[in-house]
Amino acid sequence: MISLGAYLAVSAVLFVIGIYGALTRRNAIGILISIEIMLSGVNLNLVSFSKFVESETVNGQVFAVFVMTVAAAEAAIGLALIISLYRNLRTVLADRFNFLKW
C-alpha cells in the first residue's frame, strides 16, 4: 500500500513543476498548462488526505471536483483570451501583452 507521504511528495513535485513553469514560461499557453499542473497537484493532495483521514464532514473528493470545475472554467476563459490576443497581436508571448499598462 502506498503511504500518505508518497502521495504528498508526488503532489508537491507536481506543484513545484507548475510553479516553475508558470514563472519561467513566456508562452501564454505554457503558463496556462503550468497552472493546470499546479491544480492537479492540489487535487492529488485533497484526494490523498480524503483517503487517509476519516471524517464525517465533506470529503476531499468534493473539493477536488470543485477545483476541476474551476480549472475547466479557467482554461476556457484563458484560451478565449489568448485566441483574442493572438488575433489582434499575432503572438502568444506574455511579455508582449503590455498594452494595458500605464
PDB file of C-alpha atoms in Angstrom:
ATOM      1  CA  MET A   1       0.000   0.000   0.000  1.00  0.00           C
ATOM      2  CA  ILE A   2       1.263   3.435  -0.902  1.00  0.00           C
ATOM      3  CA  SER A   3       1.718   5.720   2.063  1.00  0.00           C
ATOM      4  CA  LEU A   4       0.325   9.224   2.523  1.00  0.00           C
ATOM      5  CA  GLY A   5       3.845  10.639   2.374  1.00  0.00           C
ATOM      6  CA  ALA A   6       4.359   9.268  -1.142  1.00  0.00           C
ATOM      7  CA  TYR A   7       1.154  10.912  -2.351  1.00  0.00           C
ATOM      8  CA  LEU A   8       2.146  14.183  -0.720  1.00  0.00           C
ATOM      9  CA  ALA A   9       5.602  14.003  -2.278  1.00  0.00           C
ATOM     10  CA  VAL A  10       4.169  13.489  -5.760  1.00  0.00           C
ATOM     11  CA  SER A  11       1.689  16.322  -5.280  1.00  0.00           C
ATOM     12  CA  ALA A  12       4.468  18.613  -4.040  1.00  0.00           C
ATOM     13  CA  VAL A  13       6.583  17.736  -7.083  1.00  0.00           C
ATOM     14  CA  LEU A  14       3.648  18.476  -9.399  1.00  0.00           C
ATOM     15  CA  PHE A  15       3.016  21.794  -7.663  1.00  0.00           C
ATOM     16  CA  VAL A  16       6.681  22.823  -7.868  1.00  0.00           C
ATOM     17  CA  ILE A  17       6.845  21.883 -11.559  1.00  0.00           C
ATOM     18  CA  GLY A  18       3.751  24.012 -12.137  1.00  0.00           C
ATOM     19  CA  ILE A  19       5.187  26.993 -10.266  1.00  0.00           C
ATOM     20  CA  TYR A  20       8.470  26.707 -12.156  1.00  0.00           C
ATOM     21  CA  GLY A  21       6.642  26.547 -15.476  1.00  0.00           C
ATOM     22  CA  ALA A  22       4.352  29.470 -14.663  1.00  0.00           C
ATOM     23  CA  LEU A  23       7.230  31.679 -13.590  1.00  0.00           C
ATOM     24  CA  THR A  24       9.663  30.842 -16.386  1.00  0.00           C
ATOM     25  CA  ARG A  25       7.426  30.463 -19.445  1.00  0.00           C
ATOM     26  CA  ARG A  26       6.930  33.316 -21.888  1.00  0.00           C
ATOM     27  CA  ASN A  27       4.266  31.486 -23.870  1.00  0.00           C
ATOM     28  CA  ALA A  28       0.769  32.189 -22.500  1.00  0.00           C
ATOM     29  CA  ILE A  29      -0.451  28.683 -23.332  1.00  0.00           C
ATOM     30  CA  GLY A  30       2.513  27.222 -21.433  1.00  0.00           C
ATOM     31  CA  ILE A  31       1.574  29.356 -18.445  1.00  0.00           C
ATOM     32  CA  LEU A  32      -1.985  28.004 -18.582  1.00  0.00           C
ATOM     33  CA  ILE A  33      -0.696  24.421 -18.749  1.00  0.00           C
ATOM     34  CA  SER A  34       1.573  25.087 -15.765  1.00  0.00           C
ATOM     35  CA  ILE A  35      -1.378  26.382 -13.756  1.00  0.00           C
ATOM     36  CA  GLU A  36      -3.292  23.205 -14.640  1.00  0.00           C
ATOM     37  CA  ILE A  37      -0.343  21.106 -13.395  1.00  0.00           C
ATOM     38  CA  MET A  38      -0.396  23.059 -10.126  1.00  0.00           C
ATOM     39  CA  LEU A  39      -4.141  22.420  -9.750  1.00  0.00           C
ATOM     40  CA  SER A  40      -3.578  18.695 -10.437  1.00  0.00           C
ATOM     41  CA  GLY A  41      -1.070  18.633  -7.576  1.00  0.00           C
ATOM     42  CA  VAL A  42      -3.632  20.252  -5.305  1.00  0.00           C
ATOM     43  CA  ASN A  43      -6.264  17.720  -6.375  1.00  0.00           C
ATOM     44  CA  LEU A  44      -3.927  14.809  -5.641  1.00  0.00           C
ATOM     45  CA  ASN A  45      -3.279  16.296  -2.216  1.00  0.00           C
ATOM     46  CA  LEU A  46      -7.002  16.679  -1.488  1.00  0.00           C
ATOM     47  CA  VAL A  47      -7.884  13.160  -2.587  1.00  0.00           C
ATOM     48  CA  SER A  48      -4.973  11.573  -0.712  1.00  0.00           C
ATOM     49  CA  PHE A  49      -5.939  13.330   2.515  1.00  0.00           C
ATOM     50  CA  SER A  50      -9.531  12.258   1.962  1.00  0.00           C
ATOM     51  CA  LYS A  51      -8.415   8.650   1.596  1.00  0.00           C
ATOM     52  CA  PHE A  52      -6.187   8.554   4.662  1.00  0.00           C
ATOM     53  CA  VAL A  53      -8.128  10.788   7.066  1.00  0.00           C
ATOM     54  CA  GLU A  54     -11.547   9.506   8.095  1.00  0.00           C
ATOM     55  CA  SER A  55     -14.084  12.257   8.512  1.00  0.00           C
ATOM     56  CA  GLU A  56     -17.856  12.568   8.603  1.00  0.00           C
ATOM     57  CA  THR A  57     -17.800  16.012   7.015  1.00  0.00           C
ATOM     58  CA  VAL A  58     -17.296  16.980   3.376  1.00  0.00           C
ATOM     59  CA  ASN A  59     -14.757  14.742   1.670  1.00  0.00           C
ATOM     60  CA  GLY A  60     -11.711  15.787  -0.308  1.00  0.00           C
ATOM     61  CA  GLN A  61     -13.170  14.344  -3.479  1.00  0.00           C
ATOM     62  CA  VAL A  62     -15.873  17.018  -3.425  1.00  0.00           C
ATOM     63  CA  PHE A  63     -13.241  19.719  -3.161  1.00  0.00           C
ATOM     64  CA  ALA A  64     -11.281  18.051  -5.973  1.00  0.00           C
ATOM     65  CA  VAL A  65     -14.347  18.102  -8.234  1.00  0.00           C
ATOM     66  CA  PHE A  66     -14.836  21.772  -7.347  1.00  0.00           C
ATOM     67  CA  VAL A  67     -11.180  22.516  -8.198  1.00  0.00           C
ATOM     68  CA  MET A  68     -11.513  20.657 -11.515  1.00  0.00           C
ATOM     69  CA  THR A  69     -14.619  22.699 -12.343  1.00  0.00           C
ATOM     70  CA  VAL A  70     -12.819  25.947 -11.617  1.00  0.00           C
ATOM     71  CA  ALA A  71      -9.812  24.736 -13.625  1.00  0.00           C
ATOM     72  CA  ALA A  72     -12.000  23.943 -16.623  1.00  0.00           C
ATOM     73  CA  ALA A  73     -13.599  27.374 -16.479  1.00  0.00           C
ATOM     74  CA  GLU A  74     -10.173  28.992 -16.084  1.00  0.00           C
ATOM     75  CA  ALA A  75      -8.826  27.104 -19.089  1.00  0.00           C
ATOM     76  CA  ALA A  76     -11.812  28.034 -21.259  1.00  0.00           C
ATOM     77  CA  ILE A  77     -11.601  31.731 -20.373  1.00  0.00           C
ATOM     78  CA  GLY A  78      -7.819  31.762 -20.650  1.00  0.00           C
ATOM     79  CA  LEU A  79      -7.813  30.119 -24.062  1.00  0.00           C
ATOM     80  CA  ALA A  80     -10.505  32.536 -25.267  1.00  0.00           C
ATOM     81  CA  LEU A  81      -8.383  35.483 -24.129  1.00  0.00           C
ATOM     82  CA  ILE A  82      -5.261  34.044 -25.747  1.00  0.00           C
ATOM     83  CA  ILE A  83      -7.076  33.447 -29.039  1.00  0.00           C
ATOM     84  CA  SER A  84      -8.396  37.002 -28.966  1.00  0.00           C
ATOM     85  CA  LEU A  85      -4.950  38.418 -28.233  1.00  0.00           C
ATOM     86  CA  TYR A  86      -3.407  36.263 -30.945  1.00  0.00           C
ATOM     87  CA  ARG A  87      -5.908  37.550 -33.486  1.00  0.00           C
ATOM     88  CA  ASN A  88      -5.025  41.142 -32.613  1.00  0.00           C
ATOM     89  CA  LEU A  89      -1.287  40.946 -31.904  1.00  0.00           C
ATOM     90  CA  ARG A  90      -0.222  37.783 -33.811  1.00  0.00           C
ATOM     91  CA  THR A  91       1.741  36.492 -30.813  1.00  0.00           C
ATOM     92  CA  VAL A  92       1.143  34.429 -27.651  1.00  0.00           C
ATOM     93  CA  LEU A  93       4.207  35.673 -25.776  1.00  0.00           C
ATOM     94  CA  ALA A  94       3.161  37.013 -22.380  1.00  0.00           C
ATOM     95  CA  ASP A  95       5.705  39.830 -22.359  1.00  0.00           C
ATOM     96  CA  ARG A  96       4.107  41.339 -25.467  1.00  0.00           C
ATOM     97  CA  PHE A  97       0.763  41.757 -23.674  1.00  0.00           C
ATOM     98  CA  ASN A  98       1.768  45.004 -22.018  1.00  0.00           C
ATOM     99  CA  PHE A  99      -0.703  47.307 -23.732  1.00  0.00           C
ATOM    100  CA  LEU A 100      -2.879  47.555 -20.595  1.00  0.00           C
ATOM    101  CA  LYS A 101      -0.053  49.125 -18.575  1.00  0.00           C
ATOM    102  CA  TRP A 102       0.021  52.833 -17.828  1.00  0.00           C
TER     103      TRP A 102
END
